[in-house]
XYZ file of C-alpha atoms in Angstrom:
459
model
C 121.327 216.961 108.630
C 121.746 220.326 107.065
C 124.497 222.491 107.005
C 125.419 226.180 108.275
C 123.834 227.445 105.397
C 120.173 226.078 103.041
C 121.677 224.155 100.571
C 121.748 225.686 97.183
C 120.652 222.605 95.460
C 117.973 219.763 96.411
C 119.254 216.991 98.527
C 120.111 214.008 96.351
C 117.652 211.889 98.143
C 114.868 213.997 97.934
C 113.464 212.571 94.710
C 113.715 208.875 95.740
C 112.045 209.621 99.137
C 109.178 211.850 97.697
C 108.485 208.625 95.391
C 108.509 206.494 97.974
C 106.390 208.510 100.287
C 103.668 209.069 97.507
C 103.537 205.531 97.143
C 102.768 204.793 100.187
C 100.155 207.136 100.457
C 101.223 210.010 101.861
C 99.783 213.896 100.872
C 100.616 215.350 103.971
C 104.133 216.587 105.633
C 104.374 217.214 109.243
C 108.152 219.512 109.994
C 108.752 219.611 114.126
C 111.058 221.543 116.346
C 111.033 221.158 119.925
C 111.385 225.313 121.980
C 112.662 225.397 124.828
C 109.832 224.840 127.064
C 109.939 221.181 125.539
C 106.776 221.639 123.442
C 106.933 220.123 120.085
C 105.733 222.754 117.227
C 104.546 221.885 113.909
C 103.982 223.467 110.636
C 102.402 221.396 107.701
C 102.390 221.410 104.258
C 101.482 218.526 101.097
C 103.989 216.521 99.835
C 103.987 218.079 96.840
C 105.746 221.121 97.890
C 108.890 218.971 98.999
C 111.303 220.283 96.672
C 110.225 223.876 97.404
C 110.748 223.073 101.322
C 114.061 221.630 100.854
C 115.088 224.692 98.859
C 113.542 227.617 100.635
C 111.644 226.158 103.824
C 108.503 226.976 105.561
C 108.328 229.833 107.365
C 107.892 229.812 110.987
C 107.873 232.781 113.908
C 110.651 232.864 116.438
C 108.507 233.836 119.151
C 108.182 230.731 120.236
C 111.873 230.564 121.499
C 110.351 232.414 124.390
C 107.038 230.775 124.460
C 106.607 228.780 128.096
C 104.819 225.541 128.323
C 101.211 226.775 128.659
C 101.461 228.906 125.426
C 102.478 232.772 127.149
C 104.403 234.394 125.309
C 107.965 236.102 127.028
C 110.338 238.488 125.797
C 113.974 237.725 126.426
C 116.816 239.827 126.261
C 118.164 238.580 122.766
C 114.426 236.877 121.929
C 111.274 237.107 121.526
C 108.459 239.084 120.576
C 106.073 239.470 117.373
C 109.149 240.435 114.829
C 110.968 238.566 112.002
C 110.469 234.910 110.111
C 112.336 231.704 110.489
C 112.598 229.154 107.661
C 112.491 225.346 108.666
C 114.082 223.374 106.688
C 113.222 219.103 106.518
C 115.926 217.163 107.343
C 115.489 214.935 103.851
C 117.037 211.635 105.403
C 114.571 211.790 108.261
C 111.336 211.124 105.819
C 109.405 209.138 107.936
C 105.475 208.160 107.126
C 103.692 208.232 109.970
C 102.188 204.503 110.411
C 99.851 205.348 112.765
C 98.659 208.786 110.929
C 97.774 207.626 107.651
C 98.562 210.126 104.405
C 101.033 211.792 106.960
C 105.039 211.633 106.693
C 107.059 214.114 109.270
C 111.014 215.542 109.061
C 112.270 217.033 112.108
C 113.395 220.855 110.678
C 116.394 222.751 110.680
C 116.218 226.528 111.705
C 117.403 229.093 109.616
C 117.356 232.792 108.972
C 115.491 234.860 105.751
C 119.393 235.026 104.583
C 120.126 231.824 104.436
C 122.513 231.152 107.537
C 121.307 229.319 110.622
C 119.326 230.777 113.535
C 121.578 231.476 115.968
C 119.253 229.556 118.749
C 118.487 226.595 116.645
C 118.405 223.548 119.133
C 119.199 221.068 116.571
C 121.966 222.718 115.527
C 123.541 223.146 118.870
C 123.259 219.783 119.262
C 124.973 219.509 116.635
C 127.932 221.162 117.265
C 128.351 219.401 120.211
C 128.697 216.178 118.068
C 131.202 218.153 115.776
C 133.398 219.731 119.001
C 133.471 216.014 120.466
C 134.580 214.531 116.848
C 137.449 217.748 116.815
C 138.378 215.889 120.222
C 138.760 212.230 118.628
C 135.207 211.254 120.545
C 131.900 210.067 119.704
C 128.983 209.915 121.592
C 125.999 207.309 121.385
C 122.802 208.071 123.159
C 119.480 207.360 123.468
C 116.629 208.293 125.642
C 114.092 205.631 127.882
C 110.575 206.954 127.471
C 108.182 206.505 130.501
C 104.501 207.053 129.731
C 100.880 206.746 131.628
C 97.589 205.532 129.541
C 94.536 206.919 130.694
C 90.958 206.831 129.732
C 89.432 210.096 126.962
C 87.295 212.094 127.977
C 88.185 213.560 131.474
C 90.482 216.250 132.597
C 91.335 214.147 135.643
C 93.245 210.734 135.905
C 91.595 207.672 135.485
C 94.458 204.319 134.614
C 93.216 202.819 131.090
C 95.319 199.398 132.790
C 95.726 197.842 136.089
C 97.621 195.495 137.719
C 100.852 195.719 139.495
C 104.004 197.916 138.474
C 106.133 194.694 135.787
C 103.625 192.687 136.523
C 102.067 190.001 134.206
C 98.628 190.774 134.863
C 99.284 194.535 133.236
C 100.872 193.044 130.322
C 97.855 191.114 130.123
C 95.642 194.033 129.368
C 98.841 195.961 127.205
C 99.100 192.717 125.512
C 97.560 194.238 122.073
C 98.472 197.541 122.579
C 102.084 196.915 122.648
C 102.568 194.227 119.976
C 100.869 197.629 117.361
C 103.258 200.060 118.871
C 106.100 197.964 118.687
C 105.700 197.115 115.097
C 104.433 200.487 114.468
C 107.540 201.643 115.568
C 109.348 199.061 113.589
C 107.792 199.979 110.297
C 109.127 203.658 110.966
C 112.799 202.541 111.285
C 113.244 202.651 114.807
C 114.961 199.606 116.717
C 112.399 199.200 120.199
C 114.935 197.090 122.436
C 111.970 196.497 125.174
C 108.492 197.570 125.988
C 106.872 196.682 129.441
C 104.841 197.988 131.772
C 106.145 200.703 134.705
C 105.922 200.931 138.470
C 103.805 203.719 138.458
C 99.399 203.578 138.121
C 98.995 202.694 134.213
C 102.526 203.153 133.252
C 104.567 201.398 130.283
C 108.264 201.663 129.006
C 109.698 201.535 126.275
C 113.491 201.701 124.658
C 114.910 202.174 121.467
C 118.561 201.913 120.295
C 120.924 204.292 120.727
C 122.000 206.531 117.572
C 124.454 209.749 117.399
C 122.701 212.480 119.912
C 120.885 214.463 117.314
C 119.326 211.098 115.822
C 118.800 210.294 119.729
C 117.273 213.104 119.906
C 114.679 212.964 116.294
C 113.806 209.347 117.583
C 112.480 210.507 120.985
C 110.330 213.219 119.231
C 109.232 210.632 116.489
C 108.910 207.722 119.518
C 106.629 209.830 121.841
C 104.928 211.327 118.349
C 104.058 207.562 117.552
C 103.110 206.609 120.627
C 100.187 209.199 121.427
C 98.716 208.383 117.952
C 98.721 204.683 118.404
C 97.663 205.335 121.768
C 94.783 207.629 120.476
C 93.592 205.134 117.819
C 93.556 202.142 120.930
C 90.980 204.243 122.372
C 93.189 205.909 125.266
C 95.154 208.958 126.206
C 98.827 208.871 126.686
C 100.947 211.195 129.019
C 104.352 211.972 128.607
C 103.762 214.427 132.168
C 106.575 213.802 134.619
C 103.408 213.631 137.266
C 99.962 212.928 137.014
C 99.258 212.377 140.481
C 101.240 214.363 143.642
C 102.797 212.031 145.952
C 102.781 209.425 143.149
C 105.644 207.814 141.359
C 106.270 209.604 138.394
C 107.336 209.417 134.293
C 111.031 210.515 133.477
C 112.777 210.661 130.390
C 116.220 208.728 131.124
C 119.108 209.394 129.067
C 121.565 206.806 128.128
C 125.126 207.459 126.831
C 128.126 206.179 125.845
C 131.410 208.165 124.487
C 134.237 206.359 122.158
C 137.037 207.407 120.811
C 139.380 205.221 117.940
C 139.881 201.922 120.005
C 136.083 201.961 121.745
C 133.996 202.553 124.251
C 135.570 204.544 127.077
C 133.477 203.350 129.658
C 134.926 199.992 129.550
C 138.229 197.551 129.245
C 140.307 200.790 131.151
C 142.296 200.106 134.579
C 139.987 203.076 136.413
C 137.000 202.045 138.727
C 134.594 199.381 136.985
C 136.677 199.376 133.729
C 136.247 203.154 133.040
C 139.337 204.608 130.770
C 140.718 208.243 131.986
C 138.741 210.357 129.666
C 136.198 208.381 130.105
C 136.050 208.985 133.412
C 136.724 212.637 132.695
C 133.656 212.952 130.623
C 131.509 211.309 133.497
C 132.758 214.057 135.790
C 132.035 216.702 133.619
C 128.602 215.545 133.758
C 128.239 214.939 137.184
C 129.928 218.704 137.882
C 126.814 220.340 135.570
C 123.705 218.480 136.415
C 122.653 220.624 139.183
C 122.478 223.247 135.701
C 121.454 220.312 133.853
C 118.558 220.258 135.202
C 117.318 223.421 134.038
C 117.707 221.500 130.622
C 116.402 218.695 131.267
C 113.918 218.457 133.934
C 113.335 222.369 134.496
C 109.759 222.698 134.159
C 107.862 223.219 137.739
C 106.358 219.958 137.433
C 109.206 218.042 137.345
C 109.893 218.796 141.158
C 106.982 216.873 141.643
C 108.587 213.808 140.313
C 112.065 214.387 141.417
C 111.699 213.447 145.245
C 113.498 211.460 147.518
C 113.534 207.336 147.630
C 111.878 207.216 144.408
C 114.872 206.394 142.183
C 114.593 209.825 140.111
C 117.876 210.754 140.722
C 117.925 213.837 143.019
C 121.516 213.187 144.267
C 124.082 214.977 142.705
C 126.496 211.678 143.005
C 127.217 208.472 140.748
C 127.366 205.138 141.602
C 127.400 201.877 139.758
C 124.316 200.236 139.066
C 123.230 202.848 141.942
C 119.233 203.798 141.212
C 119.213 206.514 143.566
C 122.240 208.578 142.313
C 121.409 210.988 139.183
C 124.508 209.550 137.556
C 124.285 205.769 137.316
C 126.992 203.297 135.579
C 125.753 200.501 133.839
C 129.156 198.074 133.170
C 126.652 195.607 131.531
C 126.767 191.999 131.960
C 130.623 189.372 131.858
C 131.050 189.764 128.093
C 128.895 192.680 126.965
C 131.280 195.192 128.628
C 132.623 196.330 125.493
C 129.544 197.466 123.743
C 127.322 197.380 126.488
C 128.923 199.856 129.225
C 126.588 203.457 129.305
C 125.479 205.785 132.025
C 122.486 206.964 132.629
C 120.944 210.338 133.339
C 117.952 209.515 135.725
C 116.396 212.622 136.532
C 115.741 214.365 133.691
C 111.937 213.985 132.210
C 110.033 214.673 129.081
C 109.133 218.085 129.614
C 112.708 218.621 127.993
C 113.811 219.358 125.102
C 115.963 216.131 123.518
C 118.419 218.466 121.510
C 118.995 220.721 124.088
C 119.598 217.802 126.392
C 121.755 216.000 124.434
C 123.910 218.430 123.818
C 123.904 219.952 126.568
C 125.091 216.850 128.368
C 127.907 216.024 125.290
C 129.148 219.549 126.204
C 129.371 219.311 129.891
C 131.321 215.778 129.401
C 133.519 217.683 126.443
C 134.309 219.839 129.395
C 135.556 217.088 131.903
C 137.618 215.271 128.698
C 139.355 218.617 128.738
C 140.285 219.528 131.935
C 141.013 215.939 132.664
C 138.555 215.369 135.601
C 138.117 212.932 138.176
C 135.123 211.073 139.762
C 134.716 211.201 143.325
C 133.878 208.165 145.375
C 130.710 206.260 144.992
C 127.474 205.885 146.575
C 125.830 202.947 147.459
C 122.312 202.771 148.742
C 120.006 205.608 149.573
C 121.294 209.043 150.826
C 117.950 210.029 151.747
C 117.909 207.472 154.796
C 121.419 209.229 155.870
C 121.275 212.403 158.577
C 122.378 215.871 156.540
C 125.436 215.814 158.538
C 126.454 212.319 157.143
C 125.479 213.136 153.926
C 127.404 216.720 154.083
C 130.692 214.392 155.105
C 130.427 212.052 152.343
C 130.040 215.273 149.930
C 126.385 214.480 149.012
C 124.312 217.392 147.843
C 120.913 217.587 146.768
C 120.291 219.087 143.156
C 117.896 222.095 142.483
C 114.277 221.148 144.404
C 112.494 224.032 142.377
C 112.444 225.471 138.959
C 114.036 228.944 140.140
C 117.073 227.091 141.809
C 117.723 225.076 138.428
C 118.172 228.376 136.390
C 119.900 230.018 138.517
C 122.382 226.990 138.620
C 122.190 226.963 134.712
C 123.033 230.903 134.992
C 126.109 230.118 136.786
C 127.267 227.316 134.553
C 130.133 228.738 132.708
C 130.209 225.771 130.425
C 127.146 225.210 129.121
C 126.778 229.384 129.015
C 129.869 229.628 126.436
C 128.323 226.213 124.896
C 124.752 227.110 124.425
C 125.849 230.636 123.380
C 124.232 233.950 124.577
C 120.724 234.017 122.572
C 119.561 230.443 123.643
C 121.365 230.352 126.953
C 119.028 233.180 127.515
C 115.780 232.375 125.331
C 116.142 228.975 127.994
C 116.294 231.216 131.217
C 113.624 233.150 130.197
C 111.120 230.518 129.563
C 112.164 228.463 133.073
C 112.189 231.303 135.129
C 108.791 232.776 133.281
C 107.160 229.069 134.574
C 108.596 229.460 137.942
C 106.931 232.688 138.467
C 103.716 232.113 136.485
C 103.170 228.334 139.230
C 105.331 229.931 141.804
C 101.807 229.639 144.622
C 100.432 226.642 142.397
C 99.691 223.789 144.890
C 101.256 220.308 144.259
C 97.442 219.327 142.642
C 97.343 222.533 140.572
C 100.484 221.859 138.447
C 99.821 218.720 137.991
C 96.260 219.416 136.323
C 97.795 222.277 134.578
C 100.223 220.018 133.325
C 98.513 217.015 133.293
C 98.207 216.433 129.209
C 100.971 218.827 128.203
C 103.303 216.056 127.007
């Protein structure tokens, strides 16, 4: 990962990795970033020009810090607009040749300025600093993201399943059968550790996991997952959609994150005397969390589609409440199974989606949880069950509140957040209000069917 400044000398590994890369083929190089309407830009170059990359990077505009989903472009108060150059810069130890793209490799990339010092709204780099502030606290964090996905026959705007058969059920496998056994060793050949691939609940859905890394390499292997799994997808004939919905009033595609913090003696969400084995700042972290998802999901589920998905009784996590093992709550605690505590414990994020993007979510999450460590928080009680099937007045006694139900009510929750404000800092905490609050007035009168179609093959 680079620094706060382009280094003044090539990376050491450059030279073995460009050798290794033009050996296996490759002439082209794909550098990503991810804005902050959670579309992943690209800039290319061939291989050749490596070492000039690493050195001086490719230049890139930072209009698209503003940009929303559908490609208008915004003016914010710090960002935005047709002025000034960016310079991406490829992460050298993330090489990766794409498998299913032959002659292609792809870095994620690094944002800096013409001068030489980072841009100031670089997502990467704030997650970043989020893993830094957590180490200056004696913590790590592991994390990693579940990616939910819909295959779909070319050629039409509209839906039509490329697989049928029941939501887990054999007969679906059947038909992924082939599919999946070339993504998963696609995946494999690209470094990434798939823990399980099967198919979803929802009408031509499939799953997948991969192990969980530091947050900004959580983050590079959902971009590089979702990256490999459209082009394997394309070259099996079919269309993949990373949309949280395809169909209103159908189950939906999220983007689950996983987490765990540590600190010198292991994972704080196990072996303490708290509830379910949690240790006191790992409990505080958890209740940082829980305080900032209603502005969490601004971050991570923010785009007006995503309210289409996040309804109740359909375990995406529109609660703001945690509970163990507890599919309805958007914080759920997974102790693991007798003996795997130790390693095993996480929770999980359920409703953000993939219309995020994974630094900003990552780090924003590792900052709200810094937060909690801090101040020394506390979880409240537990839920059990569904709080949808409860009156308002039972839920409003047991402290149960509903997080933001439109894309308006998210920002103006992630306005208010005084933590993730000072964390995010004032250029990106504003380049990300712009862009969600653009959306929300741009699909403000769009029926349910509207966004989805306009959405539809976004992601």
């Amino acid at each position: 990962m680079s620094g706060d400044r382009i280094p003044a000398a090539e990376p050491a590994e450059l030279v073995p990795a460009s050798a290794r890369l033009r050996a296996e083929g490759v002439e082209l190089l794909e550098l990503s970033f991810v804005d902050n309407a959670g579309i992943v830009r690209v800039k290319t170059a061939p291989l050749d020009r490596l070492s000039e990359l690493a050195r001086y990077g490719l230049g890139a505009s930072p209009c698209f810090e503003t940009f929303t989903f559908d490609d208008v472009m915004l003016r914010g108060t710090h960002l935005g607009g047709p002025d000034g150059d960016l310079r991406l810069i490829p992460d050298i130890a993330r090489l990766t040749r794409l498998v299913a793209m032959p002659g292609w490799a792809w870095a994620p990339a690094d944002k800096y300025t013409q001068d030489g010092s980072r841009f100031v709204a670089c997502q990467r780099a704030f997650a970043a600093r989020q893993v830094a502030a957590a180490a200056s606290m004696g913590l790590t964090v592991s994390a990693a993201f579940e990616h939910e996905w819909v295959l779909a026959e070319p050629g039409a705007d509209d839906f039509v399943p490329a697989v049928t058969g029941s939501g887990y059920g054999q007969v679906r496998l059947e038909a992924l059968a082939d599919y999946g056994l070339g993504l998963v060793r696609t995946l494999h050949e690209q470094g990434l550790d798939v823990l399980q691939f099967h198919p979803e609940y929802a009408l031509g859905q499939a799953e997948l996991s991969v192990a969980a890394k530091d947050p900004v390499g959580a983050a590079d292997d959902a971009v590089l997952t979702r990256h490999t799994i459209r082009a394997v997808t394309r070259r099996h004939g079919w269309r993949a959609s990373f949309a949280p919905c395809l169909v209103p009033e159908g189950a939906g595609s999220g983007a689950h994150l996983h987490l765990s913090a540590h600190d010198s003696r292991g994972n704080l969400f196990a072996g303490g005397r708290g509830r379910y084995g949690l240790q006191p700042p790992g409990e505080a972290f958890l209740a940082g969390v829980l305080r900032e998802l209603p502005a969490l999901v601004a971050i991570g589920a923010g785009n007006p589609a995503s309210f289409l998905r996040l309804g109740p009784s359909r375990w995406a996590g529109i609660w703001q409440v945690w509970g163990r093992e507890t599919r309805e709550a958007a914080l759920r605690l997974i102790t693991g199974t007798e003996g795997t505590q130790s390693w095993a414990a996480n929770a999980e994020i359920k409703c953000f989606d993939a219309t995020s993007n994974p630094y900003l979510a990552v780090g924003a999450v590792v900052a709200a949880g810094l937060a909690g460590v801090r101040e020394e928080l506390t979880l409240p009680d537990e839920i059990t069950g569904d709080p949808a099937l409860l009156t308002e007045s039972d839920r409003a006694e047991a402290g149960i509140e509903r997080l933001p139900a439109g894309p308006e009510e998210a920002a103006d929750a992630l306005a208010g957040s005084e933590v993730l404000a000072e964390a995010l800092e004032p250029e990106l905490h504003d380049a990300i209000l712009t862009v969600r609050r653009g959306e929300a007035a741009r699909f403000g009168e769009a029926t349910p069917d509207e966004l989805a179609a306009a959405t539809r093959w976004t992601w």
